[in-house]
Amino acid sequence: MSDANDADRRKFLIDGIRVAGVVSAGVLGGFLAGRRGQAGETRWQIDPDKCVGCGNCATHCVLDESAVKCVQCFDMCGFCNRCTGYYTLDGLDSRDTAAEDLLCPTEAIIRTFVEGKAGQNFYEYTIDTNACIGCAMCVKGCALMNGSLYLQVMHDRCVNCNECAIAIACPSDAFVNPTSEKPYRLKRVAEGVIRQKAGKKDTAAQLLIDQVQSSE
Amino acid sequence: MNNLFRSCLALVLVAMPIGMVSAEGVPDLMFPVPEFANHPIPTASVPHTEGEVPAVWDIAILLVALCLASYFTLVSRSRKSQLALTIACLLWFGFWRQGCVCPVGATQNVALAIADPSYVVPVTAVAFFILPLIFTLFFGRTFCASVCPLGAMQELIAVRTVAVPRWLDHSLGLLAYVYLGAAVIFAATKTGFIVCRWDPFIPFFRLGGNTDMLVFGGSILAIGLVVGRPYCRYLCPYGAILRLLSCFSKWRLSIPGDTCVNCQLCEDVCPYGAIHPPTVKQTPESRKRGKRQFALAVFAAPVVIASFWWVGSTLAVPLAMWHPESRLAEQVRLEETGEATESTDASDAFRGSGMALEELYASAISRRGEFTYLGGLLGVWIGIVVGFKLIHISARRQRDDYQADRAGCVSCGRCYWYCPVEKVRLGLITDISEVLPDGKTLVPLSAVRKS
Amino acid sequence: MNSLITFRSILHTAIVAGVFSVLVLILLLVDGASRLNKVPMEASQFVELRKQFVEEPNNVELRQQIQVMDLALRQEYFREQHFTVIGSYLLIGGIVLTLIFGKWATILRRKLPKPKPKLPGPDSDELLSHTGLRAVVLLIVALIGTSWAMNATYKSSLPTSIEELASLNATSNQTLEDAKIEEALALPDLPTPEEWQHSWPNFRGPQGTGISMHASIPTTWDGSSGDGILWKAPVPLPGVNSPIVWRDHVFLSGATDKERAVFCFDALTGDIQWRADIKPDPLVVVAEVKTTDDTGYAAPTMATDGRLVFAMFGDGLLVAVDFQGKERWRQSLGIPQRNSYGHASSLVTHQGAVIVQYDHGTPDDELSKLMSFDGATGNPNWETVRSTPASWSSPIVTTSNESAQIITCCDPWVIAYSPKDGKEIWRVNCLERAEVGPSPVYSDDVVYVCNDTAVLAAIRCDGTGDVTDTHVVWTVEDGLPDTCSPLVSKDFVMTVASYGALFCFDKKDGGDPIWEEDLGADFISSPSLVGDHVYLFGRDGSASIYMPTADECQRVGEAELGEDCVTCPAFQDGRIIIRGVEHLFCIGKTESESS
């Protein structure tokens, strides 16, 4: 008799705890999901204004070939002949486009002649994304001048880890979480220029603006 | 000339942030963007996000997997279907989704979301945390059995396992609770997601990772060959929660006492030591000793909790050190006092940012204060777990038949696979004796008890 | 078929797959261990080669070696990545096969577990109770030990509380304030008006009028014989800027296409007290700076606010140097874009601000600007765009009015600005189509401007807006100079016409010249006035001293410098300091002469 009572009491207790557990889990889930509101999923990204170009992006990504790559913002580029993002400082004056004077370790920067004007030659620098390893050497070099080269997490490669391994290693706390609808960031300077371009019915600029999250 | 050039560039570089700040808003470019006669300035483009699965799909797949797992475990009791589901989930959640998001890591997202209302927690993370909990409360750890990719990995390699003595199993199992507590306080203070940082199988899912991860994962795998599910049993923080909850589940995988033939096969085959045989009647001596131990444990528990609280509160400095900002503050301070002669990337970046030194120090000090409190809390949590464990192992319960451990059973279904009674039920054999090892009795337990 | 799928063949397949996986794993590990640095260019050998190449830039062999190595490194890097990816897939495939076949083999030869006979004695629960208790106690000890080890390993260097930090800050704030005070000490208050009047702080003296308030200036000297020359010091670098004087220091600048420097001479002895070498802006390609021999790289005369001296060079570099010769700040204003002769406008200061007239564009391209910088820090105060082509005239600051004005000349405008914010106050159109060289001169609320091919005009300074029709008092078209600024005395306005004649006009009415005097020489240097003597330095170094009256022009002295001279003299009590092409001269009565 007392055994049966015991078992009953035990069952009641367990049932009670289970109901409480389910209710509290449900409430917690509903509360968190509700508070989240309409904000979308987040992606990892680099705030280029904070990035110091330390090179950790090339070595700390969980992927063997880092998801971080260099981006050229042509709207900030001076198209300089003496490009400190392309040449090493020692090679700046010799201007030989061979390995001994170039900064990029994988020859991922492609230099093409555009126009000679007022005695100056202008060159366009584009990034070969397949070769770029995100080492930030050019980013650091370009920062001496206009700073049009900067790093971004490429979302065709990024697996969006819960905790980004590069973010842990980042010395300047430059990793941010924009929403997945607008997973890219521009430099503040570039943003103004490109927004202007987008306003002038430039579809490429509009596309880029659609992909970037405003820095403010 | 080059040296001159370089030093001047360095000067410009140093001066630049200052110039940018003072210019207020958009600074001028050092070299204006030229205008070309017949070459428009192109706009940079960035690749689209690829292979993204909408949150709804993720949650739906998880829900279906949980339902199937529960069905296979409790209704169809089919190890084969379970294995198929395990492989499917491993392929989907592990290799295709590359291990993110998983409920183990989601624990931290939820902890952070509770602590920091401004944190935008992904809805998938919340669902991945909550759904297995609710399923566990009803059906036991069916999530661990065949949905969790980490569990699946270990389940598939648990080929030849040795039995871990129960005393070792129980005491090592406490580490998971310590890990859970640490993971929660580190996540809540934005110190980092340590569970993700030390996820053992992520490098395998992603075919690459840093050396720490690979070594850790490799050793877990190697141990997993001889010890069943070492990560799940001794480290997994989410497993620790499920372990608690499965004690209160409505249905769970169990051994029906009335039909059991007492063959002992299930006990031997369980790689996780989760099936316990009937207890032997105690001698009066040991009974007395047991009572004394129980009383001792009950009295010791509060002492344990209090002392862990004290130990935890003294850990403020080392715990805070896990936070990158605190490490930065220490480094900067050492540089200021001249003890550190070389600056790090982080301290250089800090000095470049123009943030006030005092602000950094104040933030680090207030964080340390926070960790005095949180460390105490972690200590109390560990104390409660350890104290409860002391009481729990000192309390003797009588078992009349083979029983699956409420907490430790991960519903893998191996016992069904071997159970002669099950085989008869499924029509694979006609008589129990066909599959029994030689010389075993065929007496159902119920009959034994009656006699 | 069935004979092939035997237990043995399946088991063998599993074993082969297992061995294969292990081999792949070993290969991967070996490859991983012998991996290059993550970034190919950081390979130490490559870094070495590059260093060597910097030292021997013409070593062709080395160059080729680098190129070959670079290629090899890059190929190796990508090969390794490729290798890892392929290896990983192979490994996974191998493991999957091993598992499948192993499982299959075990299914075929399934062995039932053989339960061991139950031994009598304590059951596992009993053991758990006893041994488990010990194990848990051991775990407690281990946890506490870990805590102790953590506490022992991590020591904090930060203060323990916010209060302590506050006290730490208080001391550091103290030192910060000390530093501020120190800085303030280094830059004293601006000089008093008296001190200002007694020195020669910028082009053509304290007011930019060329008038000295000193007296007893000699009227005769001979540079070649040394008579009447107190000292003569060679100037190491060329420059057409005039010396400025502050207390006992004489400052001037010199530059070539490669070097530029500011010099400080001792006014009493002529010794060079210091030379401050100014490094050119690295981002300015000096070869692209256009100058002529008439201006060179250091044409603008320096200025001082009594605390720092400021110099500007032909490539648009503005620097501040303290009285000890240390560079305090610099501003690169960019290379002059459309300036056919080279930048020449001198600097002027007003209450600690440096004012730069930088006209080097066309009326439309907004390149020409008037700028003001904080003298102490070099931070820009303001800049005002001027729609004017290049000019070579120097701005002046008028101070006798209630509100000060910066007055500038350009083609075709004379424009006055407020020194506070750079806002335009008034403008007069009178210098049309002129290459503006002479600077304006201000006297008794009227500013006198002139230029070859334009006019000599007297303009009242109390207007606002375009006052061409209302505030021009008089204009004349005789005796117009192309370089020399006019000289305005109490009663007369004098100009040195470009063909070498001194003209004198009535200050109030203008009209026809009162008299004109053919000087028989070529002039770049502007006339100066000391007492009632007009000092003129010809391009060939000959000097003439005249005393103008309402009727005629009396020649009261004549002298020779001994070398060419294109700069304006600076006056000190009893002395003239003038820069020749190669030397700096100090003209004055020697002790014996004066006594």
mmCIF file of N, CA, C and O in Angstrom, chain B residues 375-412:
data_model
loop_
_atom_site.group_PDB
_atom_site.id
_atom_site.type_symbol
_atom_site.label_atom_id
_atom_site.label_comp_id
_atom_site.label_asym_id
_atom_site.label_seq_id
_atom_site.Cartn_x
_atom_site.Cartn_y
_atom_site.Cartn_z
ATOM 1 N N GLY B 375 32.193 34.036 -10.931
ATOM 2 C CA GLY B 375 33.046 32.931 -10.500
ATOM 3 C C GLY B 375 32.432 32.256 -9.281
ATOM 4 O O GLY B 375 32.402 31.030 -9.174
ATOM 5 N N GLY B 376 31.917 33.088 -8.353
ATOM 6 C CA GLY B 376 31.231 32.545 -7.180
ATOM 7 C C GLY B 376 30.034 31.716 -7.592
ATOM 8 O O GLY B 376 29.800 30.616 -7.090
ATOM 9 N N LEU B 377 29.295 32.251 -8.573
ATOM 10 C CA LEU B 377 28.115 31.563 -9.067
ATOM 11 C C LEU B 377 28.500 30.220 -9.685
ATOM 12 O O LEU B 377 27.858 29.189 -9.450
ATOM 13 N N LEU B 378 29.563 30.247 -10.485
ATOM 14 C CA LEU B 378 30.063 29.008 -11.098
ATOM 15 C C LEU B 378 30.461 28.021 -10.009
ATOM 16 O O LEU B 378 30.164 26.828 -10.098
ATOM 17 N N GLY B 379 31.112 28.556 -8.955
ATOM 18 C CA GLY B 379 31.510 27.705 -7.836
ATOM 19 C C GLY B 379 30.303 27.064 -7.179
ATOM 20 O O GLY B 379 30.295 25.858 -6.886
ATOM 21 N N VAL B 380 29.258 27.873 -6.972
ATOM 22 C CA VAL B 380 28.048 27.345 -6.344
ATOM 23 C C VAL B 380 27.450 26.245 -7.212
ATOM 24 O O VAL B 380 27.057 25.180 -6.725
ATOM 25 N N TRP B 381 27.394 26.484 -8.513
ATOM 26 C CA TRP B 381 26.857 25.502 -9.457
ATOM 27 C C TRP B 381 27.644 24.190 -9.363
ATOM 28 O O TRP B 381 27.069 23.116 -9.228
ATOM 29 N N ILE B 382 28.970 24.305 -9.415
ATOM 30 C CA ILE B 382 29.794 23.091 -9.322
ATOM 31 C C ILE B 382 29.577 22.428 -7.968
ATOM 32 O O ILE B 382 29.441 21.208 -7.873
ATOM 33 N N GLY B 383 29.503 23.258 -6.929
ATOM 34 C CA GLY B 383 29.280 22.720 -5.583
ATOM 35 C C GLY B 383 27.979 21.945 -5.503
ATOM 36 O O GLY B 383 27.929 20.843 -4.943
ATOM 37 N N ILE B 384 26.916 22.518 -6.085
ATOM 38 C CA ILE B 384 25.619 21.824 -6.055
ATOM 39 C C ILE B 384 25.723 20.499 -6.780
ATOM 40 O O ILE B 384 25.286 19.448 -6.286
ATOM 41 N N VAL B 385 26.346 20.527 -7.968
ATOM 42 C CA VAL B 385 26.448 19.302 -8.766
ATOM 43 C C VAL B 385 27.262 18.244 -8.019
ATOM 44 O O VAL B 385 26.839 17.084 -7.913
ATOM 45 N N VAL B 386 28.389 18.671 -7.469
ATOM 46 C CA VAL B 386 29.252 17.721 -6.770
ATOM 47 C C VAL B 386 28.569 17.212 -5.495
ATOM 48 O O VAL B 386 28.554 16.012 -5.210
ATOM 49 N N GLY B 387 27.973 18.137 -4.767
ATOM 50 C CA GLY B 387 27.281 17.763 -3.534
ATOM 51 C C GLY B 387 26.158 16.785 -3.820
ATOM 52 O O GLY B 387 25.988 15.765 -3.131
ATOM 53 N N PHE B 388 25.392 17.075 -4.873
ATOM 54 C CA PHE B 388 24.297 16.195 -5.219
ATOM 55 C C PHE B 388 24.818 14.825 -5.615
ATOM 56 O O PHE B 388 24.248 13.791 -5.255
ATOM 57 N N LYS B 389 25.940 14.844 -6.347
ATOM 58 C CA LYS B 389 26.535 13.572 -6.768
ATOM 59 C C LYS B 389 26.951 12.752 -5.547
ATOM 60 O O LYS B 389 26.728 11.540 -5.497
ATOM 61 N N LEU B 390 27.508 13.433 -4.551
ATOM 62 C CA LEU B 390 27.914 12.738 -3.321
ATOM 63 C C LEU B 390 26.713 12.059 -2.681
ATOM 64 O O LEU B 390 26.770 10.885 -2.304
ATOM 65 N N ILE B 391 25.622 12.795 -2.569
ATOM 66 C CA ILE B 391 24.417 12.225 -1.964
ATOM 67 C C ILE B 391 23.892 11.092 -2.830
ATOM 68 O O ILE B 391 23.533 10.017 -2.350
ATOM 69 N N HIS B 392 23.898 11.368 -4.156
ATOM 70 C CA HIS B 392 23.313 10.430 -5.104
ATOM 71 C C HIS B 392 24.022 9.070 -5.050
ATOM 72 O O HIS B 392 23.358 8.029 -5.039
ATOM 73 N N ILE B 393 25.337 9.093 -5.038
ATOM 74 C CA ILE B 393 26.028 7.795 -5.047
ATOM 75 C C ILE B 393 25.987 7.128 -3.675
ATOM 76 O O ILE B 393 26.214 5.925 -3.562
ATOM 77 N N SER B 394 25.706 7.921 -2.645
ATOM 78 C CA SER B 394 25.640 7.310 -1.318
ATOM 79 C C SER B 394 24.277 6.673 -1.069
ATOM 80 O O SER B 394 24.142 5.811 -0.207
ATOM 81 N N ALA B 395 23.282 7.135 -1.832
ATOM 82 C CA ALA B 395 21.942 6.591 -1.631
ATOM 83 C C ALA B 395 21.831 5.273 -2.371
ATOM 84 O O ALA B 395 22.123 5.200 -3.556
ATOM 85 N N ARG B 396 21.434 4.258 -1.659
ATOM 86 C CA ARG B 396 21.273 2.941 -2.302
ATOM 87 C C ARG B 396 19.841 2.757 -2.722
ATOM 88 O O ARG B 396 18.912 3.055 -1.974
ATOM 89 N N ARG B 397 19.646 2.286 -3.950
ATOM 90 C CA ARG B 397 18.296 1.983 -4.418
ATOM 91 C C ARG B 397 18.242 0.496 -4.758
ATOM 92 O O ARG B 397 19.217 -0.072 -5.235
ATOM 93 N N GLN B 398 17.086 -0.046 -4.515
ATOM 94 C CA GLN B 398 16.949 -1.454 -4.825
ATOM 95 C C GLN B 398 16.435 -1.608 -6.244
ATOM 96 O O GLN B 398 15.554 -0.877 -6.681
ATOM 97 N N ARG B 399 17.067 -2.517 -7.017
ATOM 98 C CA ARG B 399 16.630 -2.787 -8.390
ATOM 99 C C ARG B 399 16.308 -4.266 -8.493
ATOM 100 O O ARG B 399 17.125 -5.107 -8.158
ATOM 101 N N ASP B 400 15.104 -4.569 -8.964
ATOM 102 C CA ASP B 400 14.722 -5.969 -9.058
ATOM 103 C C ASP B 400 14.976 -6.523 -10.450
ATOM 104 O O ASP B 400 15.011 -7.717 -10.657
ATOM 105 N N ASP B 401 15.106 -5.627 -11.468
ATOM 106 C CA ASP B 401 15.312 -6.111 -12.834
ATOM 107 C C ASP B 401 16.357 -5.240 -13.537
ATOM 108 O O ASP B 401 16.837 -4.260 -12.988
ATOM 109 N N TYR B 402 16.666 -5.631 -14.756
ATOM 110 C CA TYR B 402 17.616 -4.834 -15.540
ATOM 111 C C TYR B 402 16.975 -3.504 -15.880
ATOM 112 O O TYR B 402 15.835 -3.442 -16.336
ATOM 113 N N GLN B 403 17.709 -2.444 -15.653
ATOM 114 C CA GLN B 403 17.152 -1.116 -15.932
ATOM 115 C C GLN B 403 18.158 -0.263 -16.681
ATOM 116 O O GLN B 403 19.355 -0.314 -16.399
ATOM 117 N N ALA B 404 17.609 0.517 -17.602
ATOM 118 C CA ALA B 404 18.469 1.478 -18.305
ATOM 119 C C ALA B 404 18.632 2.697 -17.408
ATOM 120 O O ALA B 404 17.674 3.149 -16.796
ATOM 121 N N ASP B 405 19.833 3.200 -17.355
ATOM 122 C CA ASP B 405 20.094 4.387 -16.548
ATOM 123 C C ASP B 405 19.302 5.564 -17.130
ATOM 124 O O ASP B 405 19.386 5.855 -18.316
ATOM 125 N N ARG B 406 18.516 6.213 -16.276
ATOM 126 C CA ARG B 406 17.675 7.311 -16.773
ATOM 127 C C ARG B 406 18.513 8.427 -17.398
ATOM 128 O O ARG B 406 18.149 9.008 -18.418
ATOM 129 N N ALA B 407 19.614 8.733 -16.756
ATOM 130 C CA ALA B 407 20.418 9.857 -17.244
ATOM 131 C C ALA B 407 21.387 9.407 -18.331
ATOM 132 O O ALA B 407 21.555 10.080 -19.345
ATOM 133 N N GLY B 408 22.030 8.280 -18.123
ATOM 134 C CA GLY B 408 23.129 7.901 -19.007
ATOM 135 C C GLY B 408 22.707 7.272 -20.314
ATOM 136 O O GLY B 408 23.473 7.283 -21.275
ATOM 137 N N CYS B 409 21.487 6.730 -20.394
ATOM 138 C CA CYS B 409 21.075 6.053 -21.627
ATOM 139 C C CYS B 409 20.872 7.063 -22.751
ATOM 140 O O CYS B 409 20.145 8.037 -22.591
ATOM 141 N N VAL B 410 21.536 6.834 -23.890
ATOM 142 C CA VAL B 410 21.358 7.751 -25.015
ATOM 143 C C VAL B 410 20.431 7.153 -26.072
ATOM 144 O O VAL B 410 20.386 7.614 -27.198
ATOM 145 N N SER B 411 19.693 6.096 -25.711
ATOM 146 C CA SER B 411 18.730 5.447 -26.592
ATOM 147 C C SER B 411 19.339 5.038 -27.929
ATOM 148 O O SER B 411 18.771 5.286 -28.981
ATOM 149 N N CYS B 412 20.512 4.443 -27.880
ATOM 150 C CA CYS B 412 21.140 4.052 -29.133
ATOM 151 C C CYS B 412 20.498 2.799 -29.716
ATOM 152 O O CYS B 412 20.627 2.508 -30.890
#
